[in-house]
CSV table of N, CA, C and O in Angstrom, one decimal:
chain,number,residue,atom,x,y,z
I,5,UNK,N,43.4,-68.7,-48.8
I,5,UNK,CA,43.5,-69.3,-49.4
I,5,UNK,C,43.4,-70.7,-49.7
I,5,UNK,O,43.4,-71.5,-48.6
I,6,UNK,N,42.8,-71.8,-50.9
I,6,UNK,CA,42.6,-72.7,-50.7
I,6,UNK,C,43.7,-74.0,-50.3
I,6,UNK,O,44.6,-73.5,-51.0
I,7,UNK,N,43.3,-75.0,-49.5
I,7,UNK,CA,44.3,-76.2,-49.0
I,7,UNK,C,44.9,-75.8,-48.0
I,7,UNK,O,46.0,-76.2,-47.6
I,8,UNK,N,44.9,-74.3,-48.0
I,8,UNK,CA,46.1,-74.3,-46.7
I,8,UNK,C,45.4,-74.3,-45.2
I,8,UNK,O,43.8,-74.4,-45.1
I,9,UNK,N,45.5,-74.2,-44.0
I,9,UNK,CA,45.4,-74.8,-42.5
I,9,UNK,C,46.0,-73.0,-42.3
I,9,UNK,O,47.0,-72.6,-42.2
I,10,UNK,N,44.4,-72.7,-40.8
I,10,UNK,CA,45.2,-71.4,-40.6
I,10,UNK,C,44.9,-71.8,-38.8
I,10,UNK,O,44.0,-72.5,-38.7
I,11,UNK,N,45.9,-71.4,-38.2
I,11,UNK,CA,45.7,-71.7,-37.1
I,11,UNK,C,46.2,-70.5,-36.1
I,11,UNK,O,47.0,-69.2,-36.4
I,12,UNK,N,45.1,-70.3,-35.6
I,12,UNK,CA,45.1,-69.0,-34.5
I,12,UNK,C,45.9,-69.4,-33.0
I,12,UNK,O,45.9,-70.4,-32.8
I,13,UNK,N,46.4,-68.1,-32.6
I,13,UNK,CA,47.1,-68.0,-31.1
I,13,UNK,C,46.0,-68.4,-30.2
I,13,UNK,O,44.9,-68.4,-30.0
I,14,UNK,N,46.5,-69.8,-29.4
I,14,UNK,CA,45.2,-70.4,-28.6
I,14,UNK,C,46.2,-70.9,-27.2
I,14,UNK,O,47.3,-70.7,-26.9
I,15,UNK,N,45.4,-71.5,-26.4
I,15,UNK,CA,46.1,-72.5,-25.7
I,15,UNK,C,46.6,-73.8,-25.7
I,15,UNK,O,45.9,-74.1,-26.0
I,16,UNK,N,47.5,-74.3,-25.3
I,16,UNK,CA,48.2,-75.5,-25.4
I,16,UNK,C,48.7,-76.2,-24.0
I,16,UNK,O,49.5,-75.3,-23.7
I,17,UNK,N,48.3,-77.5,-23.7
I,17,UNK,CA,48.6,-78.1,-22.7
I,17,UNK,C,48.7,-79.5,-22.6
I,17,UNK,O,48.4,-80.3,-23.8
I,18,UNK,N,50.0,-80.2,-22.4
I,18,UNK,CA,50.4,-81.2,-22.4
I,18,UNK,C,49.4,-82.1,-20.6
I,18,UNK,O,50.5,-81.8,-20.0
I,19,UNK,N,48.8,-83.0,-20.9
I,19,UNK,CA,48.1,-83.5,-19.7
I,19,UNK,C,48.8,-84.9,-19.1
I,19,UNK,O,48.6,-85.7,-20.3
I,20,UNK,N,49.6,-85.5,-18.5
I,20,UNK,CA,49.9,-86.9,-18.6
I,20,UNK,C,48.8,-88.1,-18.2
I,20,UNK,O,47.7,-87.6,-17.8
I,21,UNK,N,49.5,-89.0,-19.1
I,21,UNK,CA,48.3,-89.9,-18.7
I,21,UNK,C,48.7,-91.1,-18.2
I,21,UNK,O,50.0,-91.2,-18.3
I,22,UNK,N,48.2,-91.5,-17.0
I,22,UNK,CA,48.7,-92.5,-15.9
I,22,UNK,C,48.5,-94.2,-16.6
I,22,UNK,O,47.7,-94.0,-17.5
I,23,UNK,N,49.5,-94.4,-16.9
I,23,UNK,CA,49.7,-95.9,-16.8
I,23,UNK,C,49.1,-96.7,-15.9
I,23,UNK,O,50.0,-97.0,-15.0
I,24,UNK,N,47.8,-97.7,-16.2
I,24,UNK,CA,47.1,-98.8,-14.9
I,24,UNK,C,48.7,-99.8,-15.1
I,24,UNK,O,49.1,-100.4,-16.0
I,25,UNK,N,48.4,-100.5,-13.7
I,25,UNK,CA,49.3,-101.5,-13.7
I,25,UNK,C,49.1,-102.6,-14.8
I,25,UNK,O,50.0,-103.2,-15.5
I,26,UNK,N,48.0,-102.7,-14.7
I,26,UNK,CA,47.3,-104.3,-15.8
I,26,UNK,C,46.8,-103.7,-17.0
I,26,UNK,O,46.3,-104.3,-18.0
I,27,UNK,N,47.8,-102.6,-17.6
I,27,UNK,CA,47.9,-102.1,-18.9
I,27,UNK,C,47.6,-103.0,-19.8
I,27,UNK,O,48.6,-103.9,-19.8
I,28,UNK,N,47.1,-103.6,-21.0
I,28,UNK,CA,47.1,-104.2,-21.8
I,28,UNK,C,47.8,-104.2,-23.2
I,28,UNK,O,48.4,-105.1,-24.2
I,29,UNK,N,47.7,-102.9,-23.3
I,29,UNK,CA,48.9,-102.5,-24.2
I,29,UNK,C,49.9,-102.4,-24.1
I,29,UNK,O,50.4,-102.5,-23.2
I,30,UNK,N,50.6,-103.4,-25.1
I,30,UNK,CA,52.1,-103.8,-24.9
I,30,UNK,C,53.0,-102.7,-25.4
I,30,UNK,O,54.1,-103.2,-26.2
I,31,UNK,N,53.3,-101.6,-24.7
I,31,UNK,CA,54.4,-100.8,-24.9
I,31,UNK,C,55.3,-101.0,-23.8
I,31,UNK,O,55.0,-101.3,-22.7
I,32,UNK,N,56.4,-100.1,-23.8
I,32,UNK,CA,57.6,-100.3,-23.1
I,32,UNK,C,56.7,-100.6,-21.4
I,32,UNK,O,57.1,-101.0,-20.8
I,33,UNK,N,56.3,-98.9,-21.6
I,33,UNK,CA,56.4,-98.4,-20.2
I,33,UNK,C,54.3,-99.2,-19.7
I,33,UNK,O,54.6,-99.1,-18.1
I,34,UNK,N,54.2,-100.4,-20.6
I,34,UNK,CA,52.9,-101.0,-19.9
I,34,UNK,C,53.4,-101.9,-18.7
I,34,UNK,O,52.9,-102.3,-18.2
I,35,UNK,N,54.8,-102.2,-18.8
I,35,UNK,CA,55.6,-103.3,-18.3
I,35,UNK,C,56.3,-102.8,-17.2
I,35,UNK,O,56.8,-103.4,-16.3
I,36,UNK,N,55.7,-101.7,-16.6
I,36,UNK,CA,56.4,-100.9,-15.8
I,36,UNK,C,56.7,-102.1,-14.2
I,36,UNK,O,57.7,-101.6,-13.5
I,37,UNK,N,55.7,-102.8,-14.0
I,37,UNK,CA,55.6,-103.1,-12.4
I,37,UNK,C,56.0,-104.5,-13.0
I,37,UNK,O,55.7,-105.8,-12.4
I,38,UNK,N,55.4,-104.9,-14.3
I,38,UNK,CA,55.7,-106.8,-14.8
I,38,UNK,C,57.3,-106.7,-15.7
I,38,UNK,O,56.7,-106.9,-17.0
I,39,UNK,N,58.3,-106.5,-15.3
I,39,UNK,CA,59.3,-106.3,-16.2
I,39,UNK,C,59.4,-107.9,-17.1
I,39,UNK,O,60.6,-108.0,-17.9
I,40,UNK,N,59.0,-108.9,-16.5
I,40,UNK,CA,59.4,-110.4,-17.1
I,40,UNK,C,58.7,-110.3,-18.0
I,40,UNK,O,59.1,-111.2,-19.0
I,41,UNK,N,57.1,-109.6,-18.6
I,41,UNK,CA,57.1,-109.6,-19.9
I,41,UNK,C,57.9,-108.9,-20.8
I,41,UNK,O,58.2,-109.6,-22.0
I,42,UNK,N,59.0,-108.1,-20.5
I,42,UNK,CA,60.2,-107.8,-22.0
I,42,UNK,C,61.0,-108.7,-21.7
I,42,UNK,O,61.9,-108.4,-22.7
I,43,UNK,N,61.0,-110.1,-21.2
I,43,UNK,CA,61.9,-111.3,-21.5
I,43,UNK,C,61.1,-111.6,-22.4
I,43,UNK,O,61.9,-112.7,-23.0
I,44,UNK,N,60.1,-111.9,-22.9
I,44,UNK,CA,59.5,-112.5,-24.0
I,44,UNK,C,59.5,-111.6,-25.2
I,44,UNK,O,59.2,-110.7,-25.1
I,45,UNK,N,60.4,-112.8,-26.2
I,45,UNK,CA,60.7,-112.0,-27.8
I,45,UNK,C,59.3,-111.2,-28.3
I,45,UNK,O,59.5,-110.3,-28.5
I,46,UNK,N,58.1,-111.9,-28.2
I,46,UNK,CA,57.0,-111.0,-28.6
I,46,UNK,C,56.2,-109.7,-27.8
I,46,UNK,O,56.4,-109.0,-28.8
I,47,UNK,N,56.9,-109.6,-26.6
I,47,UNK,CA,56.4,-108.4,-26.1
I,47,UNK,C,57.6,-107.3,-26.5
I,47,UNK,O,57.0,-106.4,-27.0
I,48,UNK,N,58.9,-107.8,-27.2
I,48,UNK,CA,59.7,-107.2,-27.4
I,48,UNK,C,59.5,-106.6,-28.9
I,48,UNK,O,59.6,-105.6,-29.0
I,49,UNK,N,58.5,-107.3,-29.8
I,49,UNK,CA,58.9,-107.5,-31.0
I,49,UNK,C,57.7,-106.7,-31.5
I,49,UNK,O,57.6,-105.9,-32.5
I,50,UNK,N,56.9,-106.1,-30.1
I,50,UNK,CA,55.4,-105.3,-30.5
I,50,UNK,C,56.0,-104.5,-30.2
I,50,UNK,O,55.4,-103.1,-30.3
I,51,UNK,N,57.2,-103.8,-29.6
I,51,UNK,CA,57.4,-102.5,-29.4
I,51,UNK,C,58.4,-101.8,-30.6
I,51,UNK,O,59.6,-102.2,-30.5
I,52,UNK,N,57.9,-101.0,-31.4
I,52,UNK,CA,58.9,-100.7,-32.2
I,52,UNK,C,60.2,-100.0,-31.9
I,52,UNK,O,61.3,-100.1,-32.4
I,53,UNK,N,61.0,-99.5,-30.4
I,53,UNK,CA,61.9,-98.8,-30.5
I,53,UNK,C,62.6,-99.8,-30.3
I,53,UNK,O,63.8,-100.0,-30.2
I,54,UNK,N,62.6,-101.2,-30.0
I,54,UNK,CA,63.6,-102.6,-30.1
I,54,UNK,C,63.9,-102.8,-31.4
I,54,UNK,O,64.8,-102.9,-31.4
I,55,UNK,N,63.4,-102.1,-32.6
I,55,UNK,CA,64.0,-102.2,-34.0
I,55,UNK,C,65.4,-101.3,-34.0
I,55,UNK,O,65.9,-101.5,-35.3
I,56,UNK,N,65.2,-100.3,-33.2
I,56,UNK,CA,66.1,-99.0,-33.3
I,56,UNK,C,67.8,-99.5,-32.7
I,56,UNK,O,68.6,-98.9,-32.5
I,57,UNK,N,67.7,-101.0,-32.0
I,57,UNK,CA,69.0,-101.5,-31.6
I,57,UNK,C,69.5,-102.6,-31.7
I,57,UNK,O,68.4,-103.4,-32.2
I,58,UNK,N,70.4,-102.9,-32.2
I,58,UNK,CA,70.6,-104.1,-32.6
I,58,UNK,C,70.7,-105.6,-32.0
I,58,UNK,O,70.7,-105.0,-30.8
I,59,UNK,N,70.9,-106.7,-32.8
I,59,UNK,CA,70.5,-107.6,-31.3
I,59,UNK,C,71.6,-108.3,-31.0
I,59,UNK,O,70.9,-108.4,-29.8
I,60,UNK,N,73.2,-107.6,-30.7
I,60,UNK,CA,73.6,-107.5,-29.5
I,60,UNK,C,73.1,-106.9,-28.2
I,60,UNK,O,73.0,-107.3,-27.2
I,61,UNK,N,72.7,-105.9,-28.6
I,61,UNK,CA,71.8,-104.9,-27.3
I,61,UNK,C,71.0,-105.8,-26.7
I,61,UNK,O,71.1,-105.3,-25.2
I,62,UNK,N,69.7,-106.1,-27.8
I,62,UNK,CA,68.7,-107.1,-27.2
I,62,UNK,C,69.2,-108.0,-26.5
I,62,UNK,O,68.7,-108.0,-25.3
I,63,UNK,N,70.5,-108.5,-27.3
I,63,UNK,CA,70.7,-109.6,-26.0
I,63,UNK,C,70.8,-109.1,-24.7
I,63,UNK,O,71.3,-110.2,-23.8
I,64,UNK,N,72.0,-108.4,-24.8
I,64,UNK,CA,72.6,-108.5,-23.8
I,64,UNK,C,71.7,-107.6,-22.3
I,64,UNK,O,72.1,-108.2,-21.4
I,65,UNK,N,70.9,-107.0,-23.2
I,65,UNK,CA,69.6,-106.3,-22.1
I,65,UNK,C,68.9,-107.4,-21.7
I,65,UNK,O,68.2,-107.4,-20.5
I,66,UNK,N,68.1,-108.3,-22.1
I,66,UNK,CA,68.1,-109.7,-22.0
I,66,UNK,C,68.0,-110.4,-20.9
I,66,UNK,O,68.0,-110.6,-19.9
I,67,UNK,N,69.6,-110.5,-21.1
I,67,UNK,CA,70.1,-110.9,-20.4
I,67,UNK,C,70.5,-110.7,-18.8
I,67,UNK,O,70.6,-111.3,-17.7
I,68,UNK,N,70.8,-109.2,-19.0
I,68,UNK,CA,71.0,-108.4,-17.7
I,68,UNK,C,69.8,-108.5,-17.0
I,68,UNK,O,70.0,-108.7,-15.6
I,69,UNK,N,68.5,-108.5,-17.5
I,69,UNK,CA,67.2,-108.1,-16.6
I,69,UNK,C,66.9,-109.5,-16.3
I,69,UNK,O,66.5,-109.7,-15.1
I,70,UNK,N,67.1,-110.6,-17.0
I,70,UNK,CA,67.0,-112.3,-16.6
I,70,UNK,C,67.9,-112.2,-14.8
I,70,UNK,O,67.2,-112.7,-14.0
I,71,UNK,N,69.4,-112.2,-15.2
I,71,UNK,CA,70.1,-111.9,-14.0
I,71,UNK,C,69.3,-111.6,-12.8
I,71,UNK,O,69.2,-111.5,-11.5
I,72,UNK,N,68.9,-109.9,-13.5
I,72,UNK,CA,68.5,-109.1,-12.0
I,72,UNK,C,67.4,-109.4,-11.7
I,72,UNK,O,66.8,-109.6,-10.1
I,73,UNK,N,66.3,-110.3,-12.4
I,73,UNK,CA,65.2,-110.9,-11.9
I,73,UNK,C,65.6,-112.0,-11.1
I,73,UNK,O,64.8,-112.2,-9.8
I,74,UNK,N,66.3,-112.5,-11.3
I,74,UNK,CA,66.5,-114.3,-10.7
I,74,UNK,C,67.1,-113.7,-9.3
I,74,UNK,O,67.0,-114.6,-8.3
I,75,UNK,N,68.0,-112.6,-9.4
I,75,UNK,CA,69.3,-112.7,-8.0
I,75,UNK,C,68.6,-111.6,-7.7
I,75,UNK,O,68.9,-111.6,-6.5
I,76,UNK,N,67.1,-111.0,-7.4
I,76,UNK,CA,66.2,-110.2,-6.6
I,76,UNK,C,66.8,-108.8,-7.0
I,76,UNK,O,66.3,-108.0,-5.7
I,77,UNK,N,67.8,-108.0,-7.8
I,77,UNK,CA,68.3,-106.8,-7.9
I,77,UNK,C,67.0,-105.8,-8.2
I,77,UNK,O,67.3,-104.9,-7.6
I,78,UNK,N,66.7,-106.8,-8.7
I,78,UNK,CA,65.7,-105.7,-9.9
I,78,UNK,C,64.3,-105.3,-9.0
I,78,UNK,O,64.2,-103.7,-8.4
I,79,UNK,N,64.3,-106.2,-8.2
I,79,UNK,CA,63.3,-105.7,-6.9
I,79,UNK,C,63.5,-105.2,-5.7
I,79,UNK,O,62.6,-104.5,-5.2
I,80,UNK,N,64.8,-104.9,-5.5
I,80,UNK,CA,65.2,-104.4,-4.7
I,80,UNK,C,65.6,-102.8,-4.7
I,80,UNK,O,65.6,-102.0,-4.1
I,81,UNK,N,66.0,-102.9,-6.4
I,81,UNK,CA,66.2,-101.3,-6.6
I,81,UNK,C,64.4,-100.9,-7.0
I,81,UNK,O,64.3,-99.5,-6.9
I,82,UNK,N,63.8,-101.6,-7.6
I,82,UNK,CA,62.1,-100.8,-8.0
I,82,UNK,C,61.1,-101.8,-7.8
I,82,UNK,O,60.1,-101.5,-8.4
I,83,UNK,N,61.3,-102.5,-6.6
I,83,UNK,CA,60.3,-103.1,-6.7
I,83,UNK,C,58.9,-102.7,-5.9
I,83,UNK,O,57.8,-103.3,-6.3
I,84,UNK,N,59.1,-101.3,-5.7
I,84,UNK,CA,58.2,-100.7,-5.4
I,84,UNK,C,57.3,-100.7,-6.8
I,84,UNK,O,55.8,-100.2,-6.7
I,85,UNK,N,57.5,-100.3,-7.8
I,85,UNK,CA,56.6,-100.4,-8.9
I,85,UNK,C,55.8,-101.6,-9.0
I,85,UNK,O,54.9,-101.4,-9.5
I,86,UNK,N,56.1,-102.8,-8.4
I,86,UNK,CA,54.7,-103.8,-8.5
I,86,UNK,C,54.2,-103.7,-7.4
I,86,UNK,O,52.4,-104.0,-8.0
I,87,UNK,N,54.1,-102.6,-6.8
I,87,UNK,CA,52.7,-102.2,-5.6
I,87,UNK,C,52.0,-101.1,-6.2
I,87,UNK,O,51.4,-100.2,-5.1
I,88,UNK,N,52.5,-100.4,-6.9
I,88,UNK,CA,52.2,-98.7,-7.5
I,88,UNK,C,50.9,-99.3,-8.6
I,88,UNK,O,50.9,-99.5,-9.6
I,89,UNK,N,50.0,-98.9,-8.3
I,89,UNK,CA,48.8,-99.0,-9.0
I,89,UNK,C,48.7,-98.4,-10.8
I,89,UNK,O,48.0,-98.7,-11.2
I,90,UNK,N,49.7,-97.1,-10.6
I,90,UNK,CA,49.4,-96.6,-11.5
I,90,UNK,C,51.2,-95.9,-12.2
I,90,UNK,O,51.7,-95.4,-10.8
I,91,UNK,N,51.4,-95.6,-13.1
I,91,UNK,CA,52.5,-95.1,-13.4
I,91,UNK,C,52.8,-94.0,-14.7
I,91,UNK,O,52.0,-94.0,-15.5
I,92,UNK,N,53.1,-92.8,-14.1
I,92,UNK,CA,52.9,-91.2,-15.0
I,92,UNK,C,54.7,-91.5,-15.5
I,92,UNK,O,55.5,-90.7,-14.8
I,93,UNK,N,54.7,-91.8,-16.8
I,93,UNK,CA,55.8,-92.2,-17.6
I,93,UNK,C,55.7,-91.2,-18.9
I,93,UNK,O,55.6,-89.6,-18.4
I,94,UNK,N,56.1,-91.5,-19.6
I,94,UNK,CA,56.0,-90.6,-21.0
I,94,UNK,C,55.1,-89.7,-21.7
I,94,UNK,O,54.6,-89.2,-22.5
I,95,UNK,N,53.7,-90.6,-21.3
I,95,UNK,CA,52.9,-90.3,-22.6
I,95,UNK,C,52.2,-89.0,-21.6
I,95,UNK,O,51.9,-88.9,-20.6
I,96,UNK,N,51.6,-88.7,-23.0
I,96,UNK,CA,51.0,-87.1,-22.8
I,96,UNK,C,50.2,-87.2,-23.6
I,96,UNK,O,49.7,-87.4,-24.7
I,97,UNK,N,48.5,-86.4,-22.9
I,97,UNK,CA,47.8,-86.1,-23.9
I,97,UNK,C,48.0,-84.5,-24.7
I,97,UNK,O,47.9,-83.8,-23.7
I,98,UNK,N,47.9,-84.1,-25.7
I,98,UNK,CA,48.4,-83.1,-26.1
I,98,UNK,C,47.0,-82.2,-26.3
I,98,UNK,O,45.8,-82.7,-27.2
I,99,UNK,N,46.9,-81.4,-25.4
I,99,UNK,CA,45.7,-80.4,-25.9
I,99,UNK,C,45.6,-79.3,-26.6
I,99,UNK,O,46.3,-78.2,-26.0
I,100,UNK,N,45.1,-78.7,-27.7
I,100,UNK,CA,45.0,-77.3,-28.7
I,100,UNK,C,43.7,-76.8,-27.9
I,100,UNK,O,42.8,-77.6,-28.5
I,101,UNK,N,43.7,-75.6,-27.5
I,101,UNK,CA,42.4,-75.1,-27.6
I,101,UNK,C,42.3,-73.5,-28.6
I,101,UNK,O,43.4,-72.9,-27.6
I,102,UNK,N,41.4,-73.3,-28.9
I,102,UNK,CA,41.5,-71.7,-29.4
I,102,UNK,C,41.6,-70.5,-28.8
I,102,UNK,O,40.9,-70.8,-27.5
């Protein structure tokens, strides 16, 4: 049939994509070891996920993160991420083979 696509049974896999510590793409997981970046309004604005939460939630998150960074509690809980060369988060490369 013209204009239709035919997909045959094949194999599909989802390979993890490690996020390097110094990743320059400004998506949330790129800041896994640099949470200070998420205090920057521009860094948050570059992530579409932030558009799904209201301003009161965003302001509360920023205040909580700022406080956790200042009092050291973020580093107590997550500081090992600052020394991690890469992070296996949610990014996956989907590969389909016939």
